[in-house]
Amino acid sequence: MQEVLDSYQSLVGYHDLILHKYGPNKMFATVDVEVDARWDLIEAHRVIDSIEKEFDERFGIKLVGHLDPEGLDDDEQNEVYANVKRTLKSYKEDFHFHDLRLEDEKVIFDITVPDNIQMSDEELYQIIVKDLSKVLQDYEIRIHFDRNYFLKE
């Protein structure tokens, strides 16, 4: 499923892919699909429809895609985004972040925590904020942590 989503090069990204199982033969899924906010709504709808159709055809799963527009034309947000990405990648873990936004003097975003990370959200928060504060001194940093919801069978 992740490979299917990754194959859509026009997407900025995706997150919160959640599978819902209802009995032995009924699977539904939801996913947040990140697209450039400058996209025409008809184009965004067409791409999400295509993804939903592919999930149904390949996996027999009814998918509902939620559109998350990303403001890629904002220089300040792009700089903050790059700093967050660089900091998280420096940990050499598979951290993914999403829903980054700037509100007043705050940077707010979500992080999907890799399964192999044993630290609590509070421990992670302290480490990440310490490192991000070095490059984002003018911002208060707020992070929401997501844990992986994939079924392990």
JSON list of N, CA and C in Angstrom, two decimals, residues 66-126:
[
{"chain": "A", "resi": 66, "resn": "HIS", "atom": "N", "xyz": [-8.16, 11.76, 2.40]},
{"chain": "A", "resi": 66, "resn": "HIS", "atom": "CA", "xyz": [-8.40, 13.11, 2.93]},
{"chain": "A", "resi": 66, "resn": "HIS", "atom": "C", "xyz": [-7.35, 14.04, 2.34]},
{"chain": "A", "resi": 67, "resn": "LEU", "atom": "N", "xyz": [-7.78, 15.15, 1.78]},
{"chain": "A", "resi": 67, "resn": "LEU", "atom": "CA", "xyz": [-6.88, 16.10, 1.14]},
{"chain": "A", "resi": 67, "resn": "LEU", "atom": "C", "xyz": [-6.24, 17.03, 2.16]},
{"chain": "A", "resi": 68, "resn": "ASP", "atom": "N", "xyz": [-4.92, 17.10, 2.17]},
{"chain": "A", "resi": 68, "resn": "ASP", "atom": "CA", "xyz": [-4.15, 18.03, 3.01]},
{"chain": "A", "resi": 68, "resn": "ASP", "atom": "C", "xyz": [-3.35, 18.95, 2.10]},
{"chain": "A", "resi": 69, "resn": "PRO", "atom": "N", "xyz": [-3.82, 20.18, 1.87]},
{"chain": "A", "resi": 69, "resn": "PRO", "atom": "CA", "xyz": [-3.04, 21.11, 1.04]},
{"chain": "A", "resi": 69, "resn": "PRO", "atom": "C", "xyz": [-1.82, 21.64, 1.79]},
{"chain": "A", "resi": 70, "resn": "GLU", "atom": "N", "xyz": [-0.68, 21.66, 1.12]},
{"chain": "A", "resi": 70, "resn": "GLU", "atom": "CA", "xyz": [0.56, 22.15, 1.70]},
{"chain": "A", "resi": 70, "resn": "GLU", "atom": "C", "xyz": [0.96, 23.45, 0.99]},
{"chain": "A", "resi": 71, "resn": "GLY", "atom": "N", "xyz": [1.25, 24.50, 1.76]},
{"chain": "A", "resi": 71, "resn": "GLY", "atom": "CA", "xyz": [1.62, 25.80, 1.20]},
{"chain": "A", "resi": 71, "resn": "GLY", "atom": "C", "xyz": [3.08, 25.85, 0.78]},
{"chain": "A", "resi": 72, "resn": "LEU", "atom": "N", "xyz": [3.38, 25.37, -0.40]},
{"chain": "A", "resi": 72, "resn": "LEU", "atom": "CA", "xyz": [4.76, 25.28, -0.87]},
{"chain": "A", "resi": 72, "resn": "LEU", "atom": "C", "xyz": [5.31, 26.59, -1.42]},
{"chain": "A", "resi": 73, "resn": "ASP", "atom": "N", "xyz": [4.48, 27.62, -1.53]},
{"chain": "A", "resi": 73, "resn": "ASP", "atom": "CA", "xyz": [4.94, 28.89, -2.08]},
{"chain": "A", "resi": 73, "resn": "ASP", "atom": "C", "xyz": [5.26, 29.92, -1.00]},
{"chain": "A", "resi": 74, "resn": "ASP", "atom": "N", "xyz": [5.37, 29.50, 0.23]},
{"chain": "A", "resi": 74, "resn": "ASP", "atom": "CA", "xyz": [5.66, 30.38, 1.37]},
{"chain": "A", "resi": 74, "resn": "ASP", "atom": "C", "xyz": [7.13, 30.20, 1.76]},
{"chain": "A", "resi": 75, "resn": "ASP", "atom": "N", "xyz": [7.96, 31.21, 1.51]},
{"chain": "A", "resi": 75, "resn": "ASP", "atom": "CA", "xyz": [9.40, 31.11, 1.76]},
{"chain": "A", "resi": 75, "resn": "ASP", "atom": "C", "xyz": [9.72, 30.82, 3.23]},
{"chain": "A", "resi": 76, "resn": "GLU", "atom": "N", "xyz": [9.04, 31.49, 4.15]},
{"chain": "A", "resi": 76, "resn": "GLU", "atom": "CA", "xyz": [9.30, 31.27, 5.58]},
{"chain": "A", "resi": 76, "resn": "GLU", "atom": "C", "xyz": [8.95, 29.83, 5.96]},
{"chain": "A", "resi": 77, "resn": "GLN", "atom": "N", "xyz": [7.80, 29.35, 5.52]},
{"chain": "A", "resi": 77, "resn": "GLN", "atom": "CA", "xyz": [7.41, 27.99, 5.85]},
{"chain": "A", "resi": 77, "resn": "GLN", "atom": "C", "xyz": [8.36, 26.98, 5.22]},
{"chain": "A", "resi": 78, "resn": "ASN", "atom": "N", "xyz": [8.80, 27.24, 3.99]},
{"chain": "A", "resi": 78, "resn": "ASN", "atom": "CA", "xyz": [9.74, 26.33, 3.33]},
{"chain": "A", "resi": 78, "resn": "ASN", "atom": "C", "xyz": [11.06, 26.25, 4.09]},
{"chain": "A", "resi": 79, "resn": "GLU", "atom": "N", "xyz": [11.53, 27.38, 4.61]},
{"chain": "A", "resi": 79, "resn": "GLU", "atom": "CA", "xyz": [12.77, 27.38, 5.39]},
{"chain": "A", "resi": 79, "resn": "GLU", "atom": "C", "xyz": [12.60, 26.60, 6.69]},
{"chain": "A", "resi": 80, "resn": "VAL", "atom": "N", "xyz": [11.50, 26.81, 7.37]},
{"chain": "A", "resi": 80, "resn": "VAL", "atom": "CA", "xyz": [11.23, 26.07, 8.61]},
{"chain": "A", "resi": 80, "resn": "VAL", "atom": "C", "xyz": [11.11, 24.58, 8.30]},
{"chain": "A", "resi": 81, "resn": "TYR", "atom": "N", "xyz": [10.40, 24.25, 7.24]},
{"chain": "A", "resi": 81, "resn": "TYR", "atom": "CA", "xyz": [10.23, 22.85, 6.82]},
{"chain": "A", "resi": 81, "resn": "TYR", "atom": "C", "xyz": [11.59, 22.19, 6.60]},
{"chain": "A", "resi": 82, "resn": "ALA", "atom": "N", "xyz": [12.46, 22.87, 5.87]},
{"chain": "A", "resi": 82, "resn": "ALA", "atom": "CA", "xyz": [13.80, 22.33, 5.58]},
{"chain": "A", "resi": 82, "resn": "ALA", "atom": "C", "xyz": [14.59, 22.11, 6.87]},
{"chain": "A", "resi": 83, "resn": "ASN", "atom": "N", "xyz": [14.48, 23.03, 7.82]},
{"chain": "A", "resi": 83, "resn": "ASN", "atom": "CA", "xyz": [15.20, 22.88, 9.09]},
{"chain": "A", "resi": 83, "resn": "ASN", "atom": "C", "xyz": [14.66, 21.71, 9.92]},
{"chain": "A", "resi": 84, "resn": "VAL", "atom": "N", "xyz": [13.35, 21.55, 9.93]},
{"chain": "A", "resi": 84, "resn": "VAL", "atom": "CA", "xyz": [12.76, 20.41, 10.65]},
{"chain": "A", "resi": 84, "resn": "VAL", "atom": "C", "xyz": [13.20, 19.11, 10.00]},
{"chain": "A", "resi": 85, "resn": "LYS", "atom": "N", "xyz": [13.13, 19.05, 8.68]},
{"chain": "A", "resi": 85, "resn": "LYS", "atom": "CA", "xyz": [13.52, 17.83, 7.96]},
{"chain": "A", "resi": 85, "resn": "LYS", "atom": "C", "xyz": [14.99, 17.48, 8.22]},
{"chain": "A", "resi": 86, "resn": "ARG", "atom": "N", "xyz": [15.85, 18.47, 8.11]},
{"chain": "A", "resi": 86, "resn": "ARG", "atom": "CA", "xyz": [17.29, 18.26, 8.32]},
{"chain": "A", "resi": 86, "resn": "ARG", "atom": "C", "xyz": [17.56, 17.76, 9.75]},
{"chain": "A", "resi": 87, "resn": "THR", "atom": "N", "xyz": [16.91, 18.35, 10.72]},
{"chain": "A", "resi": 87, "resn": "THR", "atom": "CA", "xyz": [17.11, 17.96, 12.12]},
{"chain": "A", "resi": 87, "resn": "THR", "atom": "C", "xyz": [16.64, 16.53, 12.35]},
{"chain": "A", "resi": 88, "resn": "LEU", "atom": "N", "xyz": [15.46, 16.19, 11.87]},
{"chain": "A", "resi": 88, "resn": "LEU", "atom": "CA", "xyz": [14.95, 14.83, 12.08]},
{"chain": "A", "resi": 88, "resn": "LEU", "atom": "C", "xyz": [15.80, 13.79, 11.36]},
{"chain": "A", "resi": 89, "resn": "LYS", "atom": "N", "xyz": [16.25, 14.10, 10.15]},
{"chain": "A", "resi": 89, "resn": "LYS", "atom": "CA", "xyz": [17.10, 13.16, 9.41]},
{"chain": "A", "resi": 89, "resn": "LYS", "atom": "C", "xyz": [18.45, 12.97, 10.08]},
{"chain": "A", "resi": 90, "resn": "SER", "atom": "N", "xyz": [18.90, 13.94, 10.86]},
{"chain": "A", "resi": 90, "resn": "SER", "atom": "CA", "xyz": [20.20, 13.82, 11.54]},
{"chain": "A", "resi": 90, "resn": "SER", "atom": "C", "xyz": [20.19, 12.72, 12.60]},
{"chain": "A", "resi": 91, "resn": "TYR", "atom": "N", "xyz": [19.02, 12.28, 13.01]},
{"chain": "A", "resi": 91, "resn": "TYR", "atom": "CA", "xyz": [18.92, 11.21, 14.02]},
{"chain": "A", "resi": 91, "resn": "TYR", "atom": "C", "xyz": [19.11, 9.83, 13.41]},
{"chain": "A", "resi": 92, "resn": "LYS", "atom": "N", "xyz": [19.19, 9.76, 12.10]},
{"chain": "A", "resi": 92, "resn": "LYS", "atom": "CA", "xyz": [19.38, 8.50, 11.38]},
{"chain": "A", "resi": 92, "resn": "LYS", "atom": "C", "xyz": [18.28, 7.49, 11.70]},
{"chain": "A", "resi": 93, "resn": "GLU", "atom": "N", "xyz": [17.12, 7.98, 12.00]},
{"chain": "A", "resi": 93, "resn": "GLU", "atom": "CA", "xyz": [15.93, 7.16, 12.20]},
{"chain": "A", "resi": 93, "resn": "GLU", "atom": "C", "xyz": [14.94, 7.54, 11.12]},
{"chain": "A", "resi": 94, "resn": "ASP", "atom": "N", "xyz": [13.94, 6.72, 10.96]},
{"chain": "A", "resi": 94, "resn": "ASP", "atom": "CA", "xyz": [12.95, 6.94, 9.91]},
{"chain": "A", "resi": 94, "resn": "ASP", "atom": "C", "xyz": [11.79, 7.79, 10.43]},
{"chain": "A", "resi": 95, "resn": "PHE", "atom": "N", "xyz": [12.10, 8.99, 10.92]},
{"chain": "A", "resi": 95, "resn": "PHE", "atom": "CA", "xyz": [11.06, 9.90, 11.38]},
{"chain": "A", "resi": 95, "resn": "PHE", "atom": "C", "xyz": [10.41, 10.56, 10.15]},
{"chain": "A", "resi": 96, "resn": "HIS", "atom": "N", "xyz": [9.09, 10.62, 10.18]},
{"chain": "A", "resi": 96, "resn": "HIS", "atom": "CA", "xyz": [8.35, 11.35, 9.16]},
{"chain": "A", "resi": 96, "resn": "HIS", "atom": "C", "xyz": [7.53, 12.41, 9.88]},
{"chain": "A", "resi": 97, "resn": "PHE", "atom": "N", "xyz": [7.43, 13.58, 9.27]},
{"chain": "A", "resi": 97, "resn": "PHE", "atom": "CA", "xyz": [6.61, 14.61, 9.87]},
{"chain": "A", "resi": 97, "resn": "PHE", "atom": "C", "xyz": [5.61, 15.12, 8.85]},
{"chain": "A", "resi": 98, "resn": "HIS", "atom": "N", "xyz": [4.54, 15.71, 9.35]},
{"chain": "A", "resi": 98, "resn": "HIS", "atom": "CA", "xyz": [3.49, 16.19, 8.46]},
{"chain": "A", "resi": 98, "resn": "HIS", "atom": "C", "xyz": [2.69, 17.28, 9.16]},
{"chain": "A", "resi": 99, "resn": "ASP", "atom": "N", "xyz": [1.81, 17.89, 8.41]},
{"chain": "A", "resi": 99, "resn": "ASP", "atom": "CA", "xyz": [0.92, 18.95, 8.91]},
{"chain": "A", "resi": 99, "resn": "ASP", "atom": "C", "xyz": [1.69, 20.10, 9.55]},
{"chain": "A", "resi": 100, "resn": "LEU", "atom": "N", "xyz": [2.84, 20.44, 8.98]},
{"chain": "A", "resi": 100, "resn": "LEU", "atom": "CA", "xyz": [3.62, 21.57, 9.51]},
{"chain": "A", "resi": 100, "resn": "LEU", "atom": "C", "xyz": [2.91, 22.87, 9.16]},
{"chain": "A", "resi": 101, "resn": "ARG", "atom": "N", "xyz": [2.78, 23.72, 10.14]},
{"chain": "A", "resi": 101, "resn": "ARG", "atom": "CA", "xyz": [2.18, 25.03, 9.91]},
{"chain": "A", "resi": 101, "resn": "ARG", "atom": "C", "xyz": [2.80, 26.04, 10.86]},
{"chain": "A", "resi": 102, "resn": "LEU", "atom": "N", "xyz": [2.77, 27.28, 10.43]},
{"chain": "A", "resi": 102, "resn": "LEU", "atom": "CA", "xyz": [3.25, 28.39, 11.25]},
{"chain": "A", "resi": 102, "resn": "LEU", "atom": "C", "xyz": [2.04, 29.18, 11.71]},
{"chain": "A", "resi": 103, "resn": "GLU", "atom": "N", "xyz": [1.94, 29.39, 13.00]},
{"chain": "A", "resi": 103, "resn": "GLU", "atom": "CA", "xyz": [0.87, 30.19, 13.58]},
{"chain": "A", "resi": 103, "resn": "GLU", "atom": "C", "xyz": [1.50, 31.17, 14.56]},
{"chain": "A", "resi": 104, "resn": "ASP", "atom": "N", "xyz": [1.38, 32.45, 14.25]},
{"chain": "A", "resi": 104, "resn": "ASP", "atom": "CA", "xyz": [2.03, 33.49, 15.05]},
{"chain": "A", "resi": 104, "resn": "ASP", "atom": "C", "xyz": [3.51, 33.16, 15.16]},
{"chain": "A", "resi": 105, "resn": "GLU", "atom": "N", "xyz": [4.01, 32.96, 16.35]},
{"chain": "A", "resi": 105, "resn": "GLU", "atom": "CA", "xyz": [5.44, 32.64, 16.55]},
{"chain": "A", "resi": 105, "resn": "GLU", "atom": "C", "xyz": [5.61, 31.17, 16.90]},
{"chain": "A", "resi": 106, "resn": "LYS", "atom": "N", "xyz": [4.70, 30.33, 16.41]},
{"chain": "A", "resi": 106, "resn": "LYS", "atom": "CA", "xyz": [4.75, 28.89, 16.73]},
{"chain": "A", "resi": 106, "resn": "LYS", "atom": "C", "xyz": [4.97, 28.07, 15.46]},
{"chain": "A", "resi": 107, "resn": "VAL", "atom": "N", "xyz": [5.75, 27.00, 15.61]},
{"chain": "A", "resi": 107, "resn": "VAL", "atom": "CA", "xyz": [5.88, 25.97, 14.59]},
{"chain": "A", "resi": 107, "resn": "VAL", "atom": "C", "xyz": [5.16, 24.75, 15.15]},
{"chain": "A", "resi": 108, "resn": "ILE", "atom": "N", "xyz": [4.17, 24.27, 14.40]},
{"chain": "A", "resi": 108, "resn": "ILE", "atom": "CA", "xyz": [3.36, 23.15, 14.87]},
{"chain": "A", "resi": 108, "resn": "ILE", "atom": "C", "xyz": [3.41, 22.06, 13.80]},
{"chain": "A", "resi": 109, "resn": "PHE", "atom": "N", "xyz": [3.68, 20.82, 14.23]},
{"chain": "A", "resi": 109, "resn": "PHE", "atom": "CA", "xyz": [3.70, 19.72, 13.28]},
{"chain": "A", "resi": 109, "resn": "PHE", "atom": "C", "xyz": [3.54, 18.40, 14.02]},
{"chain": "A", "resi": 110, "resn": "ASP", "atom": "N", "xyz": [3.28, 17.35, 13.25]},
{"chain": "A", "resi": 110, "resn": "ASP", "atom": "CA", "xyz": [3.15, 16.00, 13.78]},
{"chain": "A", "resi": 110, "resn": "ASP", "atom": "C", "xyz": [4.36, 15.18, 13.33]},
{"chain": "A", "resi": 111, "resn": "ILE", "atom": "N", "xyz": [4.76, 14.24, 14.17]},
{"chain": "A", "resi": 111, "resn": "ILE", "atom": "CA", "xyz": [5.83, 13.31, 13.83]},
{"chain": "A", "resi": 111, "resn": "ILE", "atom": "C", "xyz": [5.29, 11.90, 13.99]},
{"chain": "A", "resi": 112, "resn": "THR", "atom": "N", "xyz": [5.54, 11.06, 12.98]},
{"chain": "A", "resi": 112, "resn": "THR", "atom": "CA", "xyz": [5.24, 9.64, 13.09]},
{"chain": "A", "resi": 112, "resn": "THR", "atom": "C", "xyz": [6.49, 8.96, 13.63]},
{"chain": "A", "resi": 113, "resn": "VAL", "atom": "N", "xyz": [6.36, 8.36, 14.80]},
{"chain": "A", "resi": 113, "resn": "VAL", "atom": "CA", "xyz": [7.50, 7.77, 15.50]},
{"chain": "A", "resi": 113, "resn": "VAL", "atom": "C", "xyz": [7.74, 6.35, 14.97]},
{"chain": "A", "resi": 114, "resn": "PRO", "atom": "N", "xyz": [8.97, 6.03, 14.55]},
{"chain": "A", "resi": 114, "resn": "PRO", "atom": "CA", "xyz": [9.27, 4.67, 14.09]},
{"chain": "A", "resi": 114, "resn": "PRO", "atom": "C", "xyz": [9.01, 3.64, 15.19]},
{"chain": "A", "resi": 115, "resn": "ASP", "atom": "N", "xyz": [8.62, 2.44, 14.78]},
{"chain": "A", "resi": 115, "resn": "ASP", "atom": "CA", "xyz": [8.30, 1.37, 15.74]},
{"chain": "A", "resi": 115, "resn": "ASP", "atom": "C", "xyz": [9.45, 1.04, 16.67]},
{"chain": "A", "resi": 116, "resn": "ASN", "atom": "N", "xyz": [10.69, 1.18, 16.21]},
{"chain": "A", "resi": 116, "resn": "ASN", "atom": "CA", "xyz": [11.84, 0.75, 17.02]},
{"chain": "A", "resi": 116, "resn": "ASN", "atom": "C", "xyz": [12.24, 1.78, 18.08]},
{"chain": "A", "resi": 117, "resn": "ILE", "atom": "N", "xyz": [11.59, 2.91, 18.14]},
{"chain": "A", "resi": 117, "resn": "ILE", "atom": "CA", "xyz": [11.91, 3.94, 19.14]},
{"chain": "A", "resi": 117, "resn": "ILE", "atom": "C", "xyz": [11.19, 3.62, 20.44]},
{"chain": "A", "resi": 118, "resn": "GLN", "atom": "N", "xyz": [11.95, 3.44, 21.49]},
{"chain": "A", "resi": 118, "resn": "GLN", "atom": "CA", "xyz": [11.38, 3.06, 22.78]},
{"chain": "A", "resi": 118, "resn": "GLN", "atom": "C", "xyz": [11.15, 4.26, 23.71]},
{"chain": "A", "resi": 119, "resn": "MET", "atom": "N", "xyz": [11.66, 5.42, 23.35]},
{"chain": "A", "resi": 119, "resn": "MET", "atom": "CA", "xyz": [11.51, 6.60, 24.20]},
{"chain": "A", "resi": 119, "resn": "MET", "atom": "C", "xyz": [10.05, 7.05, 24.24]},
{"chain": "A", "resi": 120, "resn": "SER", "atom": "N", "xyz": [9.71, 7.69, 25.34]},
{"chain": "A", "resi": 120, "resn": "SER", "atom": "CA", "xyz": [8.37, 8.25, 25.46]},
{"chain": "A", "resi": 120, "resn": "SER", "atom": "C", "xyz": [8.26, 9.50, 24.58]},
{"chain": "A", "resi": 121, "resn": "ASP", "atom": "N", "xyz": [7.03, 9.94, 24.35]},
{"chain": "A", "resi": 121, "resn": "ASP", "atom": "CA", "xyz": [6.82, 11.15, 23.57]},
{"chain": "A", "resi": 121, "resn": "ASP", "atom": "C", "xyz": [7.49, 12.35, 24.25]},
{"chain": "A", "resi": 122, "resn": "GLU", "atom": "N", "xyz": [7.42, 12.40, 25.57]},
{"chain": "A", "resi": 122, "resn": "GLU", "atom": "CA", "xyz": [8.03, 13.53, 26.31]},
{"chain": "A", "resi": 122, "resn": "GLU", "atom": "C", "xyz": [9.55, 13.52, 26.15]},
{"chain": "A", "resi": 123, "resn": "GLU", "atom": "N", "xyz": [10.17, 12.34, 26.21]},
{"chain": "A", "resi": 123, "resn": "GLU", "atom": "CA", "xyz": [11.63, 12.26, 26.01]},
{"chain": "A", "resi": 123, "resn": "GLU", "atom": "C", "xyz": [12.01, 12.71, 24.60]},
{"chain": "A", "resi": 124, "resn": "LEU", "atom": "N", "xyz": [11.25, 12.25, 23.61]},
{"chain": "A", "resi": 124, "resn": "LEU", "atom": "CA", "xyz": [11.52, 12.66, 22.23]},
{"chain": "A", "resi": 124, "resn": "LEU", "atom": "C", "xyz": [11.32, 14.16, 22.07]},
{"chain": "A", "resi": 125, "resn": "TYR", "atom": "N", "xyz": [10.27, 14.68, 22.67]},
{"chain": "A", "resi": 125, "resn": "TYR", "atom": "CA", "xyz": [9.97, 16.10, 22.57]},
{"chain": "A", "resi": 125, "resn": "TYR", "atom": "C", "xyz": [11.15, 16.93, 23.09]},
{"chain": "A", "resi": 126, "resn": "GLN", "atom": "N", "xyz": [11.70, 16.57, 24.24]},
{"chain": "A", "resi": 126, "resn": "GLN", "atom": "CA", "xyz": [12.81, 17.32, 24.83]},
{"chain": "A", "resi": 126, "resn": "GLN", "atom": "C", "xyz": [14.03, 17.33, 23.91]}
]
